[in-house]
């Protein structure tokens, strides 16, 4: 796999979108509380930056949804981590790194509904609409990208590259991965 340079989305551009999303959320929330539900692990960096930008009062919660093996969606979504504290009657802002097929988001939204969330909105830094299989609400979306596999700023390929500050395209150049070499 080859990490493409320069980055697809440089640090400054990421931060500009985080600030714009926070301002849009604040404008609509009108002071009402939110539960900020970050989807681990990919949305960890985005949620941390968004939380620090938001003026809307919010509590942070985390869930984990797994639907990916390598870079292909398996179609099955498991939710192995879920907040201990009830979200019944709460307004929930689901914070995702990227909207791809929509399966993860749809599964989490369904679970939130089952557990009695009063209202749900979806916030994602990135969007790959060309890959969508299940329609999902796109309430607050930062950037639309083409059908690239991207890493960095929380996004991984087999758990690597999350710590990169910018977002890069990862290209399959036919070479073996370091781990399996
Ligand atoms: P979905 O259920 O297909 O929408 O998949 C969403 C999840 O797949 C995201 O939250 C990411 O964790 C992962 N994913 C989708 N596209 C990419 C990508 O380009 N790079 C890294 N992870 C991705
Ligand atoms: Mg992943």
JSON list of C-alpha atoms and ligand atoms in Angstrom, two decimals:
[
{"chain": "A", "resi": 1, "resn": "UNK", "atom": "CA", "xyz": [0.00, 0.00, 0.00]},
{"chain": "A", "resi": 2, "resn": "UNK", "atom": "CA", "xyz": [1.25, 3.49, -0.80]},
{"chain": "A", "resi": 3, "resn": "UNK", "atom": "CA", "xyz": [0.50, 6.62, 1.20]},
{"chain": "A", "resi": 4, "resn": "UNK", "atom": "CA", "xyz": [-0.09, 9.43, -1.31]},
{"chain": "A", "resi": 5, "resn": "UNK", "atom": "CA", "xyz": [1.56, 12.83, -0.92]},
{"chain": "A", "resi": 6, "resn": "UNK", "atom": "CA", "xyz": [0.59, 15.62, -0.74]},
{"chain": "A", "resi": 7, "resn": "UNK", "atom": "CA", "xyz": [-2.34, 14.96, 1.60]},
{"chain": "A", "resi": 8, "resn": "UNK", "atom": "CA", "xyz": [-5.84, 14.97, 0.11]},
{"chain": "A", "resi": 9, "resn": "UNK", "atom": "CA", "xyz": [-6.98, 17.15, 3.02]},
{"chain": "A", "resi": 10, "resn": "UNK", "atom": "CA", "xyz": [-4.29, 19.18, 4.82]},
{"chain": "A", "resi": 11, "resn": "UNK", "atom": "CA", "xyz": [-4.49, 19.96, 8.55]},
{"chain": "A", "resi": 12, "resn": "UNK", "atom": "CA", "xyz": [-5.67, 23.57, 8.07]},
{"chain": "A", "resi": 13, "resn": "UNK", "atom": "CA", "xyz": [-8.53, 22.44, 5.86]},
{"chain": "A", "resi": 14, "resn": "UNK", "atom": "CA", "xyz": [-9.61, 19.80, 8.38]},
{"chain": "A", "resi": 15, "resn": "UNK", "atom": "CA", "xyz": [-9.65, 22.40, 11.16]},
{"chain": "A", "resi": 16, "resn": "UNK", "atom": "CA", "xyz": [-11.60, 24.86, 8.99]},
{"chain": "A", "resi": 17, "resn": "UNK", "atom": "CA", "xyz": [-14.29, 22.23, 8.41]},
{"chain": "A", "resi": 18, "resn": "UNK", "atom": "CA", "xyz": [-14.41, 21.28, 12.09]},
{"chain": "A", "resi": 19, "resn": "UNK", "atom": "CA", "xyz": [-14.97, 24.95, 12.99]},
{"chain": "A", "resi": 20, "resn": "UNK", "atom": "CA", "xyz": [-17.69, 25.34, 10.33]},
{"chain": "A", "resi": 21, "resn": "UNK", "atom": "CA", "xyz": [-19.49, 22.19, 11.46]},
{"chain": "A", "resi": 22, "resn": "UNK", "atom": "CA", "xyz": [-19.35, 23.31, 15.11]},
{"chain": "A", "resi": 23, "resn": "UNK", "atom": "CA", "xyz": [-20.80, 26.71, 14.16]},
{"chain": "A", "resi": 24, "resn": "UNK", "atom": "CA", "xyz": [-23.63, 25.09, 12.18]},
{"chain": "A", "resi": 25, "resn": "UNK", "atom": "CA", "xyz": [-24.44, 22.70, 15.05]},
{"chain": "A", "resi": 26, "resn": "UNK", "atom": "CA", "xyz": [-24.37, 25.55, 17.59]},
{"chain": "A", "resi": 27, "resn": "UNK", "atom": "CA", "xyz": [-26.65, 27.65, 15.38]},
{"chain": "A", "resi": 28, "resn": "UNK", "atom": "CA", "xyz": [-29.27, 24.89, 15.15]},
{"chain": "A", "resi": 29, "resn": "UNK", "atom": "CA", "xyz": [-29.00, 23.62, 18.73]},
{"chain": "A", "resi": 30, "resn": "UNK", "atom": "CA", "xyz": [-29.98, 26.99, 20.14]},
{"chain": "A", "resi": 31, "resn": "UNK", "atom": "CA", "xyz": [-28.53, 26.16, 23.56]},
{"chain": "A", "resi": 32, "resn": "UNK", "atom": "CA", "xyz": [-30.23, 22.76, 23.93]},
{"chain": "A", "resi": 33, "resn": "UNK", "atom": "CA", "xyz": [-28.01, 19.95, 25.25]},
{"chain": "A", "resi": 34, "resn": "UNK", "atom": "CA", "xyz": [-26.63, 17.20, 23.09]},
{"chain": "A", "resi": 35, "resn": "UNK", "atom": "CA", "xyz": [-25.17, 13.80, 23.75]},
{"chain": "A", "resi": 36, "resn": "UNK", "atom": "CA", "xyz": [-22.12, 13.72, 21.49]},
{"chain": "A", "resi": 37, "resn": "UNK", "atom": "CA", "xyz": [-21.79, 10.08, 20.54]},
{"chain": "A", "resi": 38, "resn": "UNK", "atom": "CA", "xyz": [-18.45, 9.37, 18.90]},
{"chain": "A", "resi": 39, "resn": "UNK", "atom": "CA", "xyz": [-18.08, 6.18, 16.91]},
{"chain": "A", "resi": 40, "resn": "UNK", "atom": "CA", "xyz": [-14.81, 4.50, 17.91]},
{"chain": "A", "resi": 41, "resn": "UNK", "atom": "CA", "xyz": [-12.16, 4.36, 16.86]},
{"chain": "A", "resi": 42, "resn": "UNK", "atom": "CA", "xyz": [-12.15, 6.45, 13.69]},
{"chain": "A", "resi": 43, "resn": "UNK", "atom": "CA", "xyz": [-14.11, 9.46, 14.97]},
{"chain": "A", "resi": 44, "resn": "UNK", "atom": "CA", "xyz": [-11.95, 9.85, 18.10]},
{"chain": "A", "resi": 45, "resn": "UNK", "atom": "CA", "xyz": [-9.77, 12.70, 16.79]},
{"chain": "A", "resi": 46, "resn": "UNK", "atom": "CA", "xyz": [-12.64, 14.47, 15.03]},
{"chain": "A", "resi": 47, "resn": "UNK", "atom": "CA", "xyz": [-14.92, 14.21, 18.08]},
{"chain": "A", "resi": 48, "resn": "UNK", "atom": "CA", "xyz": [-12.19, 15.58, 20.36]},
{"chain": "A", "resi": 49, "resn": "UNK", "atom": "CA", "xyz": [-11.68, 18.62, 18.10]},
{"chain": "A", "resi": 50, "resn": "UNK", "atom": "CA", "xyz": [-15.42, 19.13, 17.55]},
{"chain": "A", "resi": 51, "resn": "UNK", "atom": "CA", "xyz": [-16.14, 18.92, 21.28]},
{"chain": "A", "resi": 52, "resn": "UNK", "atom": "CA", "xyz": [-13.60, 21.66, 21.97]},
{"chain": "A", "resi": 53, "resn": "UNK", "atom": "CA", "xyz": [-15.15, 23.90, 19.31]},
{"chain": "A", "resi": 54, "resn": "UNK", "atom": "CA", "xyz": [-18.80, 23.44, 20.34]},
{"chain": "A", "resi": 55, "resn": "UNK", "atom": "CA", "xyz": [-20.50, 26.00, 22.52]},
{"chain": "A", "resi": 56, "resn": "UNK", "atom": "CA", "xyz": [-23.57, 23.76, 22.79]},
{"chain": "A", "resi": 57, "resn": "UNK", "atom": "CA", "xyz": [-23.54, 21.98, 26.17]},
{"chain": "A", "resi": 58, "resn": "UNK", "atom": "CA", "xyz": [-22.87, 18.29, 25.61]},
{"chain": "A", "resi": 59, "resn": "UNK", "atom": "CA", "xyz": [-21.85, 15.09, 27.29]},
{"chain": "A", "resi": 60, "resn": "UNK", "atom": "CA", "xyz": [-19.47, 12.76, 25.49]},
{"chain": "A", "resi": 61, "resn": "UNK", "atom": "CA", "xyz": [-20.32, 9.12, 24.91]},
{"chain": "A", "resi": 62, "resn": "UNK", "atom": "CA", "xyz": [-18.73, 6.43, 22.78]},
{"chain": "A", "resi": 63, "resn": "UNK", "atom": "CA", "xyz": [-19.85, 3.46, 20.85]},
{"chain": "A", "resi": 64, "resn": "UNK", "atom": "CA", "xyz": [-17.96, 1.03, 18.68]},
{"chain": "A", "resi": 65, "resn": "UNK", "atom": "CA", "xyz": [-19.33, -0.42, 15.49]},
{"chain": "A", "resi": 66, "resn": "UNK", "atom": "CA", "xyz": [-17.41, -2.85, 13.36]},
{"chain": "A", "resi": 67, "resn": "UNK", "atom": "CA", "xyz": [-18.26, -3.52, 9.76]},
{"chain": "A", "resi": 68, "resn": "UNK", "atom": "CA", "xyz": [-14.93, -3.49, 8.01]},
{"chain": "A", "resi": 69, "resn": "UNK", "atom": "CA", "xyz": [-12.27, -6.13, 7.39]},
{"chain": "A", "resi": 70, "resn": "UNK", "atom": "CA", "xyz": [-9.31, -4.46, 5.62]},
{"chain": "A", "resi": 71, "resn": "UNK", "atom": "CA", "xyz": [-10.83, -1.94, 3.24]},
{"chain": "A", "resi": 72, "resn": "UNK", "atom": "CA", "xyz": [-13.95, -3.81, 2.18]},
{"chain": "A", "resi": 73, "resn": "UNK", "atom": "CA", "xyz": [-17.27, -3.66, 3.97]},
{"chain": "A", "resi": 74, "resn": "UNK", "atom": "CA", "xyz": [-18.52, -7.05, 5.13]},
{"chain": "A", "resi": 75, "resn": "UNK", "atom": "CA", "xyz": [-22.06, -5.77, 5.39]},
{"chain": "A", "resi": 76, "resn": "UNK", "atom": "CA", "xyz": [-22.50, -6.97, 8.98]},
{"chain": "A", "resi": 77, "resn": "UNK", "atom": "CA", "xyz": [-22.46, -4.41, 11.78]},
{"chain": "A", "resi": 78, "resn": "UNK", "atom": "CA", "xyz": [-21.64, -5.41, 15.36]},
{"chain": "A", "resi": 79, "resn": "UNK", "atom": "CA", "xyz": [-21.92, -2.92, 18.22]},
{"chain": "A", "resi": 80, "resn": "UNK", "atom": "CA", "xyz": [-19.55, -4.22, 20.92]},
{"chain": "A", "resi": 81, "resn": "UNK", "atom": "CA", "xyz": [-19.31, -0.95, 22.87]},
{"chain": "A", "resi": 82, "resn": "UNK", "atom": "CA", "xyz": [-22.32, 1.11, 23.94]},
{"chain": "A", "resi": 83, "resn": "UNK", "atom": "CA", "xyz": [-22.83, 3.85, 26.60]},
{"chain": "A", "resi": 84, "resn": "UNK", "atom": "CA", "xyz": [-23.65, 2.58, 30.10]},
{"chain": "A", "resi": 85, "resn": "UNK", "atom": "CA", "xyz": [-25.77, 5.63, 30.85]},
{"chain": "A", "resi": 86, "resn": "UNK", "atom": "CA", "xyz": [-29.23, 5.71, 29.26]},
{"chain": "A", "resi": 87, "resn": "UNK", "atom": "CA", "xyz": [-29.75, 7.92, 26.23]},
{"chain": "A", "resi": 88, "resn": "UNK", "atom": "CA", "xyz": [-33.56, 7.72, 26.51]},
{"chain": "A", "resi": 89, "resn": "UNK", "atom": "CA", "xyz": [-35.16, 11.11, 25.96]},
{"chain": "A", "resi": 90, "resn": "UNK", "atom": "CA", "xyz": [-31.84, 12.71, 24.94]},
{"chain": "A", "resi": 91, "resn": "UNK", "atom": "CA", "xyz": [-30.90, 14.57, 21.77]},
{"chain": "A", "resi": 92, "resn": "UNK", "atom": "CA", "xyz": [-28.03, 12.63, 20.23]},
{"chain": "A", "resi": 93, "resn": "UNK", "atom": "CA", "xyz": [-25.44, 13.88, 17.77]},
{"chain": "A", "resi": 94, "resn": "UNK", "atom": "CA", "xyz": [-23.78, 10.86, 16.18]},
{"chain": "A", "resi": 95, "resn": "UNK", "atom": "CA", "xyz": [-20.20, 11.76, 15.30]},
{"chain": "A", "resi": 96, "resn": "UNK", "atom": "CA", "xyz": [-18.63, 9.71, 12.52]},
{"chain": "A", "resi": 97, "resn": "UNK", "atom": "CA", "xyz": [-15.31, 9.93, 10.73]},
{"chain": "A", "resi": 98, "resn": "UNK", "atom": "CA", "xyz": [-16.73, 9.07, 7.31]},
{"chain": "A", "resi": 99, "resn": "UNK", "atom": "CA", "xyz": [-20.05, 8.07, 5.78]},
{"chain": "A", "resi": 100, "resn": "UNK", "atom": "CA", "xyz": [-19.38, 5.25, 3.35]},
{"chain": "A", "resi": 101, "resn": "UNK", "atom": "CA", "xyz": [-21.98, 2.52, 2.62]},
{"chain": "A", "resi": 102, "resn": "UNK", "atom": "CA", "xyz": [-24.13, 3.92, 5.44]},
{"chain": "A", "resi": 103, "resn": "UNK", "atom": "CA", "xyz": [-24.47, 0.53, 7.15]},
{"chain": "A", "resi": 104, "resn": "UNK", "atom": "CA", "xyz": [-22.70, 1.56, 10.37]},
{"chain": "A", "resi": 105, "resn": "UNK", "atom": "CA", "xyz": [-24.66, 4.77, 10.73]},
{"chain": "A", "resi": 106, "resn": "UNK", "atom": "CA", "xyz": [-27.97, 3.05, 9.96]},
{"chain": "A", "resi": 107, "resn": "UNK", "atom": "CA", "xyz": [-27.28, 0.33, 12.57]},
{"chain": "A", "resi": 108, "resn": "UNK", "atom": "CA", "xyz": [-26.36, 2.86, 15.27]},
{"chain": "A", "resi": 109, "resn": "UNK", "atom": "CA", "xyz": [-29.35, 5.09, 14.47]},
{"chain": "A", "resi": 110, "resn": "UNK", "atom": "CA", "xyz": [-31.62, 2.06, 14.76]},
{"chain": "A", "resi": 111, "resn": "UNK", "atom": "CA", "xyz": [-30.15, 1.18, 18.16]},
{"chain": "A", "resi": 112, "resn": "UNK", "atom": "CA", "xyz": [-30.52, 4.81, 19.34]},
{"chain": "A", "resi": 113, "resn": "UNK", "atom": "CA", "xyz": [-34.17, 4.76, 18.31]},
{"chain": "A", "resi": 114, "resn": "UNK", "atom": "CA", "xyz": [-34.74, 1.42, 20.10]},
{"chain": "A", "resi": 115, "resn": "UNK", "atom": "CA", "xyz": [-33.28, 2.92, 23.25]},
{"chain": "A", "resi": 116, "resn": "UNK", "atom": "CA", "xyz": [-35.58, 5.91, 23.11]},
{"chain": "A", "resi": 117, "resn": "UNK", "atom": "CA", "xyz": [-33.36, 8.78, 21.95]},
{"chain": "A", "resi": 118, "resn": "UNK", "atom": "CA", "xyz": [-35.58, 11.84, 21.59]},
{"chain": "A", "resi": 119, "resn": "UNK", "atom": "CA", "xyz": [-33.88, 13.10, 18.46]},
{"chain": "A", "resi": 120, "resn": "UNK", "atom": "CA", "xyz": [-30.84, 12.11, 16.42]},
{"chain": "A", "resi": 121, "resn": "UNK", "atom": "CA", "xyz": [-28.57, 13.98, 14.03]},
{"chain": "A", "resi": 122, "resn": "UNK", "atom": "CA", "xyz": [-25.59, 12.75, 12.05]},
{"chain": "A", "resi": 123, "resn": "UNK", "atom": "CA", "xyz": [-22.31, 14.63, 11.86]},
{"chain": "A", "resi": 124, "resn": "UNK", "atom": "CA", "xyz": [-19.40, 13.35, 9.77]},
{"chain": "A", "resi": 125, "resn": "UNK", "atom": "CA", "xyz": [-16.17, 14.94, 8.67]},
{"chain": "A", "resi": 126, "resn": "UNK", "atom": "CA", "xyz": [-16.11, 13.07, 5.36]},
{"chain": "A", "resi": 127, "resn": "UNK", "atom": "CA", "xyz": [-18.69, 11.70, 2.98]},
{"chain": "A", "resi": 128, "resn": "UNK", "atom": "CA", "xyz": [-18.39, 9.17, 0.14]},
{"chain": "A", "resi": 129, "resn": "UNK", "atom": "CA", "xyz": [-21.90, 9.42, -1.36]},
{"chain": "A", "resi": 130, "resn": "UNK", "atom": "CA", "xyz": [-20.96, 7.29, -4.39]},
{"chain": "A", "resi": 131, "resn": "UNK", "atom": "CA", "xyz": [-20.55, 4.29, -2.06]},
{"chain": "A", "resi": 132, "resn": "UNK", "atom": "CA", "xyz": [-23.89, 4.58, -0.26]},
{"chain": "A", "resi": 133, "resn": "UNK", "atom": "CA", "xyz": [-25.93, 1.36, 0.04]},
{"chain": "A", "resi": 134, "resn": "UNK", "atom": "CA", "xyz": [-28.36, 2.50, 2.75]},
{"chain": "A", "resi": 135, "resn": "UNK", "atom": "CA", "xyz": [-29.74, 6.05, 2.72]},
{"chain": "A", "resi": 136, "resn": "UNK", "atom": "CA", "xyz": [-28.92, 7.96, 5.91]},
{"chain": "A", "resi": 137, "resn": "UNK", "atom": "CA", "xyz": [-29.45, 11.54, 7.07]},
{"chain": "A", "resi": 138, "resn": "UNK", "atom": "CA", "xyz": [-26.50, 13.83, 6.35]},
{"chain": "A", "resi": 139, "resn": "UNK", "atom": "CA", "xyz": [-27.22, 16.62, 8.82]},
{"chain": "A", "resi": 140, "resn": "UNK", "atom": "CA", "xyz": [-23.70, 17.99, 9.25]},
{"chain": "A", "resi": 141, "resn": "UNK", "atom": "CA", "xyz": [-21.12, 16.84, 6.72]},
{"chain": "A", "resi": 142, "resn": "UNK", "atom": "CA", "xyz": [-17.73, 18.44, 6.20]},
{"chain": "A", "resi": 143, "resn": "UNK", "atom": "CA", "xyz": [-16.29, 17.25, 2.91]},
{"chain": "A", "resi": 144, "resn": "UNK", "atom": "CA", "xyz": [-17.42, 15.09, 0.04]},
{"chain": "A", "resi": 145, "resn": "UNK", "atom": "CA", "xyz": [-14.71, 12.90, -1.50]},
{"chain": "A", "resi": 146, "resn": "UNK", "atom": "CA", "xyz": [-14.64, 10.45, -4.38]},
{"chain": "A", "resi": 147, "resn": "UNK", "atom": "CA", "xyz": [-14.28, 6.69, -4.05]},
{"chain": "A", "resi": 148, "resn": "UNK", "atom": "CA", "xyz": [-10.80, 6.80, -2.48]},
{"chain": "A", "resi": 149, "resn": "UNK", "atom": "CA", "xyz": [-9.61, 4.89, 0.55]},
{"chain": "A", "resi": 150, "resn": "UNK", "atom": "CA", "xyz": [-8.30, 7.50, 2.95]},
{"chain": "A", "resi": 151, "resn": "UNK", "atom": "CA", "xyz": [-6.30, 7.33, 6.19]},
{"chain": "A", "resi": 152, "resn": "UNK", "atom": "CA", "xyz": [-5.19, 9.71, 8.91]},
{"chain": "A", "resi": 153, "resn": "UNK", "atom": "CA", "xyz": [-6.92, 11.95, 11.48]},
{"chain": "A", "resi": 154, "resn": "UNK", "atom": "CA", "xyz": [-8.41, 8.82, 13.04]},
{"chain": "A", "resi": 155, "resn": "UNK", "atom": "CA", "xyz": [-9.01, 6.83, 9.88]},
{"chain": "A", "resi": 156, "resn": "UNK", "atom": "CA", "xyz": [-7.09, 3.57, 9.62]},
{"chain": "A", "resi": 157, "resn": "UNK", "atom": "CA", "xyz": [-6.09, 0.82, 7.30]},
{"chain": "A", "resi": 158, "resn": "UNK", "atom": "CA", "xyz": [-5.86, -2.33, 9.43]},
{"chain": "A", "resi": 159, "resn": "UNK", "atom": "CA", "xyz": [-5.35, -0.16, 12.54]},
{"chain": "A", "resi": 160, "resn": "UNK", "atom": "CA", "xyz": [-2.47, 1.82, 11.06]},
{"chain": "A", "resi": 161, "resn": "UNK", "atom": "CA", "xyz": [-2.14, 5.49, 10.09]},
{"chain": "A", "resi": 162, "resn": "UNK", "atom": "CA", "xyz": [-4.73, 6.85, 12.56]},
{"chain": "A", "resi": 163, "resn": "UNK", "atom": "CA", "xyz": [-2.22, 9.29, 14.07]},
{"chain": "A", "resi": 164, "resn": "UNK", "atom": "CA", "xyz": [-1.40, 11.13, 10.83]},
{"chain": "A", "resi": 165, "resn": "UNK", "atom": "CA", "xyz": [-2.39, 14.77, 11.23]},
{"chain": "A", "resi": 166, "resn": "UNK", "atom": "CA", "xyz": [-3.67, 15.19, 7.67]},
{"chain": "A", "resi": 167, "resn": "UNK", "atom": "CA", "xyz": [-5.88, 12.91, 5.58]},
{"chain": "A", "resi": 168, "resn": "UNK", "atom": "CA", "xyz": [-4.13, 10.99, 2.80]},
{"chain": "A", "resi": 169, "resn": "UNK", "atom": "CA", "xyz": [-5.26, 8.68, 0.04]},
{"chain": "A", "resi": 170, "resn": "UNK", "atom": "CA", "xyz": [-3.92, 5.14, 0.48]},
{"chain": "A", "resi": 171, "resn": "UNK", "atom": "CA", "xyz": [-3.34, 3.47, -2.84]},
{"chain": "A", "resi": 172, "resn": "UNK", "atom": "CA", "xyz": [-3.07, -0.21, -3.51]},
{"chain": "A", "resi": 173, "resn": "UNK", "atom": "CA", "xyz": [0.19, -0.49, -5.42]},
{"chain": "A", "resi": 174, "resn": "UNK", "atom": "CA", "xyz": [0.31, -4.27, -5.22]},
{"chain": "A", "resi": 175, "resn": "UNK", "atom": "CA", "xyz": [3.12, -4.33, -2.65]},
{"chain": "A", "resi": 176, "resn": "UNK", "atom": "CA", "xyz": [2.86, -6.52, 0.47]},
{"chain": "A", "resi": 177, "resn": "UNK", "atom": "CA", "xyz": [2.01, -4.92, 3.79]},
{"chain": "A", "resi": 178, "resn": "UNK", "atom": "CA", "xyz": [4.88, -4.43, 6.25]},
{"chain": "A", "resi": 179, "resn": "UNK", "atom": "CA", "xyz": [3.23, -6.75, 8.76]},
{"chain": "A", "resi": 180, "resn": "UNK", "atom": "CA", "xyz": [2.93, -9.63, 6.34]},
{"chain": "A", "resi": 181, "resn": "UNK", "atom": "CA", "xyz": [6.26, -9.07, 4.56]},
{"chain": "B", "resi": 1, "resn": "LIG", "atom": "P1", "xyz": [-20.01, 2.22, 6.42]},
{"chain": "B", "resi": 1, "resn": "LIG", "atom": "O1", "xyz": [-20.76, 1.41, 7.42]},
{"chain": "B", "resi": 1, "resn": "LIG", "atom": "O2", "xyz": [-19.75, 1.46, 5.16]},
{"chain": "B", "resi": 1, "resn": "LIG", "atom": "O3", "xyz": [-20.60, 3.58, 6.15]},
{"chain": "B", "resi": 1, "resn": "LIG", "atom": "O4", "xyz": [-18.55, 2.36, 6.98]},
{"chain": "B", "resi": 1, "resn": "LIG", "atom": "C1", "xyz": [-18.22, 3.30, 7.84]},
{"chain": "B", "resi": 1, "resn": "LIG", "atom": "C2", "xyz": [-16.89, 2.99, 8.47]},
{"chain": "B", "resi": 1, "resn": "LIG", "atom": "O5", "xyz": [-15.99, 2.34, 7.59]},
{"chain": "B", "resi": 1, "resn": "LIG", "atom": "C3", "xyz": [-16.24, 4.30, 8.81]},
{"chain": "B", "resi": 1, "resn": "LIG", "atom": "O6", "xyz": [-16.68, 4.76, 10.05]},
{"chain": "B", "resi": 1, "resn": "LIG", "atom": "C4", "xyz": [-14.78, 3.95, 8.75]},
{"chain": "B", "resi": 1, "resn": "LIG", "atom": "O7", "xyz": [-14.37, 3.43, 9.99]},
{"chain": "B", "resi": 1, "resn": "LIG", "atom": "C5", "xyz": [-14.69, 2.87, 7.69]},
{"chain": "B", "resi": 1, "resn": "LIG", "atom": "N1", "xyz": [-14.28, 3.47, 6.41]},
{"chain": "B", "resi": 1, "resn": "LIG", "atom": "C6", "xyz": [-15.04, 3.77, 5.34]},
{"chain": "B", "resi": 1, "resn": "LIG", "atom": "N2", "xyz": [-14.32, 4.34, 4.37]},
{"chain": "B", "resi": 1, "resn": "LIG", "atom": "C7", "xyz": [-13.07, 4.43, 4.83]},
{"chain": "B", "resi": 1, "resn": "LIG", "atom": "C8", "xyz": [-11.84, 4.97, 4.31]},
{"chain": "B", "resi": 1, "resn": "LIG", "atom": "O8", "xyz": [-11.75, 5.49, 3.18]},
{"chain": "B", "resi": 1, "resn": "LIG", "atom": "N3", "xyz": [-10.74, 4.88, 5.11]},
{"chain": "B", "resi": 1, "resn": "LIG", "atom": "C9", "xyz": [-10.78, 4.33, 6.35]},
{"chain": "B", "resi": 1, "resn": "LIG", "atom": "N4", "xyz": [-11.90, 3.83, 6.90]},
{"chain": "B", "resi": 1, "resn": "LIG", "atom": "C10", "xyz": [-13.04, 3.88, 6.14]},
{"chain": "B", "resi": 2, "resn": "LIG", "atom": "MG1", "xyz": [-11.47, 1.21, 10.23]}
]
